[in-house]
Structures are given as C-alpha cells and as structure tokens.
mmCIF file of the C-alpha atoms, coordinates in Angstrom:
data_MODEL
# 
_entry.id   MODEL 
# 
loop_
_atom_site.group_PDB 
_atom_site.id 
_atom_site.type_symbol 
_atom_site.label_atom_id 
_atom_site.label_alt_id 
_atom_site.label_comp_id 
_atom_site.label_asym_id 
_atom_site.label_entity_id 
_atom_site.label_seq_id 
_atom_site.pdbx_PDB_ins_code 
_atom_site.Cartn_x 
_atom_site.Cartn_y 
_atom_site.Cartn_z 
_atom_site.occupancy 
_atom_site.B_iso_or_equiv 
_atom_site.pdbx_formal_charge 
_atom_site.auth_seq_id 
_atom_site.auth_comp_id 
_atom_site.auth_asym_id 
_atom_site.auth_atom_id 
_atom_site.pdbx_PDB_model_num 
ATOM 1   C CA . UNK A 1 1   ? 145.833 146.504 129.497 1.00 0.00 ? 1   UNK A CA 1 
ATOM 2   C CA . UNK A 1 2   ? 143.552 148.942 128.446 1.00 0.00 ? 2   UNK A CA 1 
ATOM 3   C CA . UNK A 1 3   ? 139.797 149.259 127.974 1.00 0.00 ? 3   UNK A CA 1 
ATOM 4   C CA . UNK A 1 4   ? 137.555 150.916 126.179 1.00 0.00 ? 4   UNK A CA 1 
ATOM 5   C CA . UNK A 1 5   ? 134.015 152.194 126.710 1.00 0.00 ? 5   UNK A CA 1 
ATOM 6   C CA . UNK A 1 6   ? 131.661 152.346 123.665 1.00 0.00 ? 6   UNK A CA 1 
ATOM 7   C CA . UNK A 1 7   ? 127.907 153.530 124.233 1.00 0.00 ? 7   UNK A CA 1 
ATOM 8   C CA . UNK A 1 8   ? 125.206 151.405 122.726 1.00 0.00 ? 8   UNK A CA 1 
ATOM 9   C CA . UNK A 1 9   ? 122.970 153.961 120.717 1.00 0.00 ? 9   UNK A CA 1 
ATOM 10  C CA . UNK A 1 10  ? 120.109 151.312 120.650 1.00 0.00 ? 10  UNK A CA 1 
ATOM 11  C CA . UNK A 1 11  ? 120.284 150.810 124.448 1.00 0.00 ? 11  UNK A CA 1 
ATOM 12  C CA . UNK A 1 12  ? 121.495 153.642 125.189 1.00 0.00 ? 12  UNK A CA 1 
ATOM 13  C CA . UNK A 1 13  ? 123.975 151.740 127.994 1.00 0.00 ? 13  UNK A CA 1 
ATOM 14  C CA . UNK A 1 14  ? 127.728 151.853 127.982 1.00 0.00 ? 14  UNK A CA 1 
ATOM 15  C CA . UNK A 1 15  ? 129.873 149.101 127.399 1.00 0.00 ? 15  UNK A CA 1 
ATOM 16  C CA . UNK A 1 16  ? 133.401 148.050 128.299 1.00 0.00 ? 16  UNK A CA 1 
ATOM 17  C CA . UNK A 1 17  ? 135.331 146.028 125.881 1.00 0.00 ? 17  UNK A CA 1 
ATOM 18  C CA . UNK A 1 18  ? 138.909 145.236 125.797 1.00 0.00 ? 18  UNK A CA 1 
ATOM 19  C CA . UNK A 1 19  ? 141.849 146.293 123.659 1.00 0.00 ? 19  UNK A CA 1 
ATOM 20  C CA . UNK A 1 20  ? 142.489 143.005 123.133 1.00 0.00 ? 20  UNK A CA 1 
ATOM 21  C CA . UNK A 1 21  ? 138.996 141.897 121.349 1.00 0.00 ? 21  UNK A CA 1 
ATOM 22  C CA . UNK A 1 22  ? 138.771 144.908 119.686 1.00 0.00 ? 22  UNK A CA 1 
ATOM 23  C CA . UNK A 1 23  ? 142.366 144.054 117.879 1.00 0.00 ? 23  UNK A CA 1 
ATOM 24  C CA . UNK A 1 24  ? 141.101 140.197 117.444 1.00 0.00 ? 24  UNK A CA 1 
ATOM 25  C CA . UNK A 1 25  ? 138.148 141.540 115.836 1.00 0.00 ? 25  UNK A CA 1 
ATOM 26  C CA . UNK A 1 26  ? 140.349 143.608 113.484 1.00 0.00 ? 26  UNK A CA 1 
ATOM 27  C CA . UNK A 1 27  ? 142.424 141.064 112.919 1.00 0.00 ? 27  UNK A CA 1 
ATOM 28  C CA . UNK A 1 28  ? 139.610 138.729 112.051 1.00 0.00 ? 28  UNK A CA 1 
ATOM 29  C CA . UNK A 1 29  ? 138.659 140.982 110.102 1.00 0.00 ? 29  UNK A CA 1 
ATOM 30  C CA . UNK A 1 30  ? 141.488 141.121 107.770 1.00 0.00 ? 30  UNK A CA 1 
ATOM 31  C CA . UNK A 1 31  ? 141.793 137.407 107.750 1.00 0.00 ? 31  UNK A CA 1 
ATOM 32  C CA . UNK A 1 32  ? 137.970 137.696 105.969 1.00 0.00 ? 32  UNK A CA 1 
ATOM 33  C CA . UNK A 1 33  ? 139.032 139.768 103.241 1.00 0.00 ? 33  UNK A CA 1 
ATOM 34  C CA . UNK A 1 34  ? 142.712 138.502 102.588 1.00 0.00 ? 34  UNK A CA 1 
ATOM 35  C CA . UNK A 1 35  ? 140.395 134.927 101.907 1.00 0.00 ? 35  UNK A CA 1 
ATOM 36  C CA . UNK A 1 36  ? 138.306 136.767 99.630  1.00 0.00 ? 36  UNK A CA 1 
ATOM 37  C CA . UNK A 1 37  ? 140.730 138.892 97.867  1.00 0.00 ? 37  UNK A CA 1 
ATOM 38  C CA . UNK A 1 38  ? 142.069 134.965 97.571  1.00 0.00 ? 38  UNK A CA 1 
ATOM 39  C CA . UNK A 1 39  ? 138.905 133.625 96.400  1.00 0.00 ? 39  UNK A CA 1 
ATOM 40  C CA . UNK A 1 40  ? 138.826 136.333 94.220  1.00 0.00 ? 40  UNK A CA 1 
ATOM 41  C CA . UNK A 1 41  ? 142.092 136.169 92.543  1.00 0.00 ? 41  UNK A CA 1 
ATOM 42  C CA . UNK A 1 42  ? 141.017 132.048 92.262  1.00 0.00 ? 42  UNK A CA 1 
ATOM 43  C CA . UNK A 1 43  ? 137.465 132.586 90.425  1.00 0.00 ? 43  UNK A CA 1 
ATOM 44  C CA . UNK A 1 44  ? 139.439 134.595 87.955  1.00 0.00 ? 44  UNK A CA 1 
ATOM 45  C CA . UNK A 1 45  ? 141.924 132.349 87.352  1.00 0.00 ? 45  UNK A CA 1 
ATOM 46  C CA . UNK A 1 46  ? 139.400 129.953 86.451  1.00 0.00 ? 46  UNK A CA 1 
ATOM 47  C CA . UNK A 1 47  ? 137.755 132.480 84.208  1.00 0.00 ? 47  UNK A CA 1 
ATOM 48  C CA . UNK A 1 48  ? 140.774 132.786 82.097  1.00 0.00 ? 48  UNK A CA 1 
ATOM 49  C CA . UNK A 1 49  ? 140.979 128.664 81.698  1.00 0.00 ? 49  UNK A CA 1 
ATOM 50  C CA . UNK A 1 50  ? 143.814 127.900 83.692  1.00 0.00 ? 50  UNK A CA 1 
ATOM 51  C CA . UNK A 1 51  ? 143.600 123.851 84.204  1.00 0.00 ? 51  UNK A CA 1 
ATOM 52  C CA . UNK A 1 52  ? 145.460 124.306 87.537  1.00 0.00 ? 52  UNK A CA 1 
ATOM 53  C CA . UNK A 1 53  ? 143.146 126.751 89.016  1.00 0.00 ? 53  UNK A CA 1 
ATOM 54  C CA . UNK A 1 54  ? 140.292 123.926 88.180  1.00 0.00 ? 54  UNK A CA 1 
ATOM 55  C CA . UNK A 1 55  ? 142.482 120.704 89.605  1.00 0.00 ? 55  UNK A CA 1 
ATOM 56  C CA . UNK A 1 56  ? 142.473 123.075 92.856  1.00 0.00 ? 56  UNK A CA 1 
ATOM 57  C CA . UNK A 1 57  ? 138.920 123.827 92.090  1.00 0.00 ? 57  UNK A CA 1 
ATOM 58  C CA . UNK A 1 58  ? 137.949 119.895 91.874  1.00 0.00 ? 58  UNK A CA 1 
ATOM 59  C CA . UNK A 1 59  ? 139.830 118.783 94.923  1.00 0.00 ? 59  UNK A CA 1 
ATOM 60  C CA . UNK A 1 60  ? 139.322 121.368 97.249  1.00 0.00 ? 60  UNK A CA 1 
ATOM 61  C CA . UNK A 1 61  ? 135.480 121.078 96.656  1.00 0.00 ? 61  UNK A CA 1 
ATOM 62  C CA . UNK A 1 62  ? 134.509 117.396 95.189  1.00 0.00 ? 62  UNK A CA 1 
ATOM 63  C CA . UNK A 1 63  ? 134.327 115.792 98.336  1.00 0.00 ? 63  UNK A CA 1 
ATOM 64  C CA . UNK A 1 64  ? 131.587 117.979 99.913  1.00 0.00 ? 64  UNK A CA 1 
ATOM 65  C CA . UNK A 1 65  ? 129.490 118.283 96.108  1.00 0.00 ? 65  UNK A CA 1 
ATOM 66  C CA . UNK A 1 66  ? 130.123 114.033 95.952  1.00 0.00 ? 66  UNK A CA 1 
ATOM 67  C CA . UNK A 1 67  ? 128.565 113.925 100.140 1.00 0.00 ? 67  UNK A CA 1 
ATOM 68  C CA . UNK A 1 68  ? 125.365 116.240 98.575  1.00 0.00 ? 68  UNK A CA 1 
ATOM 69  C CA . UNK A 1 69  ? 124.421 114.627 95.681  1.00 0.00 ? 69  UNK A CA 1 
ATOM 70  C CA . UNK A 1 70  ? 124.827 111.397 97.752  1.00 0.00 ? 70  UNK A CA 1 
ATOM 71  C CA . UNK A 1 71  ? 122.681 112.683 100.088 1.00 0.00 ? 71  UNK A CA 1 
ATOM 72  C CA . UNK A 1 72  ? 120.432 113.437 97.805  1.00 0.00 ? 72  UNK A CA 1 
ATOM 73  C CA . UNK A 1 73  ? 120.432 110.470 95.197  1.00 0.00 ? 73  UNK A CA 1 
ATOM 74  C CA . UNK A 1 74  ? 121.583 107.876 97.789  1.00 0.00 ? 74  UNK A CA 1 
ATOM 75  C CA . UNK A 1 75  ? 123.451 106.098 94.875  1.00 0.00 ? 75  UNK A CA 1 
ATOM 76  C CA . UNK A 1 76  ? 126.885 106.366 94.964  1.00 0.00 ? 76  UNK A CA 1 
ATOM 77  C CA . UNK A 1 77  ? 127.453 105.742 90.919  1.00 0.00 ? 77  UNK A CA 1 
ATOM 78  C CA . UNK A 1 78  ? 124.774 107.954 90.518  1.00 0.00 ? 78  UNK A CA 1 
ATOM 79  C CA . UNK A 1 79  ? 126.166 110.296 92.713  1.00 0.00 ? 79  UNK A CA 1 
ATOM 80  C CA . UNK A 1 80  ? 129.719 109.857 91.343  1.00 0.00 ? 80  UNK A CA 1 
ATOM 81  C CA . UNK A 1 81  ? 128.145 110.854 87.898  1.00 0.00 ? 81  UNK A CA 1 
ATOM 82  C CA . UNK A 1 82  ? 126.563 113.749 88.802  1.00 0.00 ? 82  UNK A CA 1 
ATOM 83  C CA . UNK A 1 83  ? 129.152 114.729 90.787  1.00 0.00 ? 83  UNK A CA 1 
ATOM 84  C CA . UNK A 1 84  ? 131.559 114.829 87.097  1.00 0.00 ? 84  UNK A CA 1 
ATOM 85  C CA . UNK A 1 85  ? 128.582 116.768 85.442  1.00 0.00 ? 85  UNK A CA 1 
ATOM 86  C CA . UNK A 1 86  ? 128.489 119.345 88.227  1.00 0.00 ? 86  UNK A CA 1 
ATOM 87  C CA . UNK A 1 87  ? 132.417 120.434 87.991  1.00 0.00 ? 87  UNK A CA 1 
ATOM 88  C CA . UNK A 1 88  ? 131.588 120.009 83.749  1.00 0.00 ? 88  UNK A CA 1 
ATOM 89  C CA . UNK A 1 89  ? 128.721 122.548 83.978  1.00 0.00 ? 89  UNK A CA 1 
ATOM 90  C CA . UNK A 1 90  ? 130.936 124.732 86.758  1.00 0.00 ? 90  UNK A CA 1 
ATOM 91  C CA . UNK A 1 91  ? 133.494 124.637 83.988  1.00 0.00 ? 91  UNK A CA 1 
ATOM 92  C CA . UNK A 1 92  ? 131.501 125.556 81.229  1.00 0.00 ? 92  UNK A CA 1 
ATOM 93  C CA . UNK A 1 93  ? 129.352 128.367 83.387  1.00 0.00 ? 93  UNK A CA 1 
ATOM 94  C CA . UNK A 1 94  ? 132.482 130.005 85.023  1.00 0.00 ? 94  UNK A CA 1 
ATOM 95  C CA . UNK A 1 95  ? 132.533 133.107 83.045  1.00 0.00 ? 95  UNK A CA 1 
ATOM 96  C CA . UNK A 1 96  ? 128.619 133.888 84.179  1.00 0.00 ? 96  UNK A CA 1 
ATOM 97  C CA . UNK A 1 97  ? 129.712 133.241 88.330  1.00 0.00 ? 97  UNK A CA 1 
ATOM 98  C CA . UNK A 1 98  ? 128.420 136.755 89.931  1.00 0.00 ? 98  UNK A CA 1 
ATOM 99  C CA . UNK A 1 99  ? 130.117 136.295 93.072  1.00 0.00 ? 99  UNK A CA 1 
ATOM 100 C CA . UNK A 1 100 ? 127.151 137.011 94.972  1.00 0.00 ? 100 UNK A CA 1 
ATOM 101 C CA . UNK A 1 101 ? 127.587 134.207 96.831  1.00 0.00 ? 101 UNK A CA 1 
ATOM 102 C CA . UNK A 1 102 ? 130.621 132.170 97.877  1.00 0.00 ? 102 UNK A CA 1 
ATOM 103 C CA . UNK A 1 103 ? 132.436 129.680 95.032  1.00 0.00 ? 103 UNK A CA 1 
ATOM 104 C CA . UNK A 1 104 ? 130.728 126.364 97.245  1.00 0.00 ? 104 UNK A CA 1 
ATOM 105 C CA . UNK A 1 105 ? 127.381 127.687 97.387  1.00 0.00 ? 105 UNK A CA 1 
ATOM 106 C CA . UNK A 1 106 ? 127.458 128.381 93.425  1.00 0.00 ? 106 UNK A CA 1 
ATOM 107 C CA . UNK A 1 107 ? 128.933 125.006 92.972  1.00 0.00 ? 107 UNK A CA 1 
ATOM 108 C CA . UNK A 1 108 ? 126.250 123.692 95.398  1.00 0.00 ? 108 UNK A CA 1 
ATOM 109 C CA . UNK A 1 109 ? 123.319 124.717 93.699  1.00 0.00 ? 109 UNK A CA 1 
ATOM 110 C CA . UNK A 1 110 ? 124.781 123.681 90.239  1.00 0.00 ? 110 UNK A CA 1 
ATOM 111 C CA . UNK A 1 111 ? 124.662 119.983 91.831  1.00 0.00 ? 111 UNK A CA 1 
ATOM 112 C CA . UNK A 1 112 ? 121.502 120.507 93.045  1.00 0.00 ? 112 UNK A CA 1 
ATOM 113 C CA . UNK A 1 113 ? 119.512 121.393 89.458  1.00 0.00 ? 113 UNK A CA 1 
ATOM 114 C CA . UNK A 1 114 ? 122.058 118.388 88.372  1.00 0.00 ? 114 UNK A CA 1 
ATOM 115 C CA . UNK A 1 115 ? 120.290 115.943 90.736  1.00 0.00 ? 115 UNK A CA 1 
ATOM 116 C CA . UNK A 1 116 ? 116.967 117.641 89.963  1.00 0.00 ? 116 UNK A CA 1 
ATOM 117 C CA . UNK A 1 117 ? 117.446 117.365 86.026  1.00 0.00 ? 117 UNK A CA 1 
ATOM 118 C CA . UNK A 1 118 ? 118.426 113.247 86.565  1.00 0.00 ? 118 UNK A CA 1 
ATOM 119 C CA . UNK A 1 119 ? 115.384 112.588 88.847  1.00 0.00 ? 119 UNK A CA 1 
ATOM 120 C CA . UNK A 1 120 ? 113.308 114.470 86.367  1.00 0.00 ? 120 UNK A CA 1 
ATOM 121 C CA . UNK A 1 121 ? 114.556 112.646 83.478  1.00 0.00 ? 121 UNK A CA 1 
ATOM 122 C CA . UNK A 1 122 ? 114.177 108.982 85.165  1.00 0.00 ? 122 UNK A CA 1 
ATOM 123 C CA . UNK A 1 123 ? 110.789 110.072 85.751  1.00 0.00 ? 123 UNK A CA 1 
ATOM 124 C CA . UNK A 1 124 ? 110.217 110.957 82.001  1.00 0.00 ? 124 UNK A CA 1 
ATOM 125 C CA . UNK A 1 125 ? 112.294 107.614 81.126  1.00 0.00 ? 125 UNK A CA 1 
ATOM 126 C CA . UNK A 1 126 ? 110.201 105.477 83.858  1.00 0.00 ? 126 UNK A CA 1 
ATOM 127 C CA . UNK A 1 127 ? 106.637 106.988 82.288  1.00 0.00 ? 127 UNK A CA 1 
ATOM 128 C CA . UNK A 1 128 ? 107.628 106.207 78.393  1.00 0.00 ? 128 UNK A CA 1 
ATOM 129 C CA . UNK A 1 129 ? 108.771 102.837 79.050  1.00 0.00 ? 129 UNK A CA 1 
ATOM 130 C CA . UNK A 1 130 ? 105.568 101.612 80.975  1.00 0.00 ? 130 UNK A CA 1 
# 
C-alpha cells in the first residue's frame, strides 16, 4: 500500500496520506459530478415539458415537501393542499430555475413561500370577517 506525503501550506506540516484514501476521494468526486450531470439532465427534461420527468419530480420529492409543510402548518389537509400548489408552482416556473441551489432546496423555498402566502391570506380573511 503506497503512501503519499503532502505538505500543508497553511501550517507548514507534512502529512502522510494513503493512496487508498486519495482514490476514495477521487471516486467520491466522480460520483458527485455524475449526480450533478444527472440532475442537470433531469432539470432539462423538466424544462422541456416532459410529463414523465414531472411525475418523477413528484414521486421523488412530494413526501419531503409534504412533511415540511405539515411541520409549518400543523394541519394535514392544509399541508396536502399546499403540497399540490407547490408542485403546480414549480411546474409553472421551472424554466426560471437557475440551478444555483439543488432542486430539492428550490422546491422547499417554493413550499415555504406557499405556506407564508396562505397564512397571510387566512390572516386577512379573519380580519375582514370580524
């Protein structure tokens, strides 16, 4: 098993690294870039209007989005409605997704915004009825 000596520029120390660890790090980087490529291809298929891609989006993320909204609203029915609205909003605005965050993060942001908007709507409705 080979070892490599690396010099740490920040602290002026030498460290020894197994080539096995270097290989594992390289494989992890390859896996990450493969994931990123797959994500980009998936987003492109969503942008092109693929129904299969949208079904995959819902199947992949709806449980997580619902769980987030349930924590925010503490109401199952409301969380279900907001989950649907989140995915409808995502479908309408997928072409504007810039890819600066992961798709899941973007969906979570839409979900939180949907929840806030609904809360404001209920608050206004409650005020006007009193």
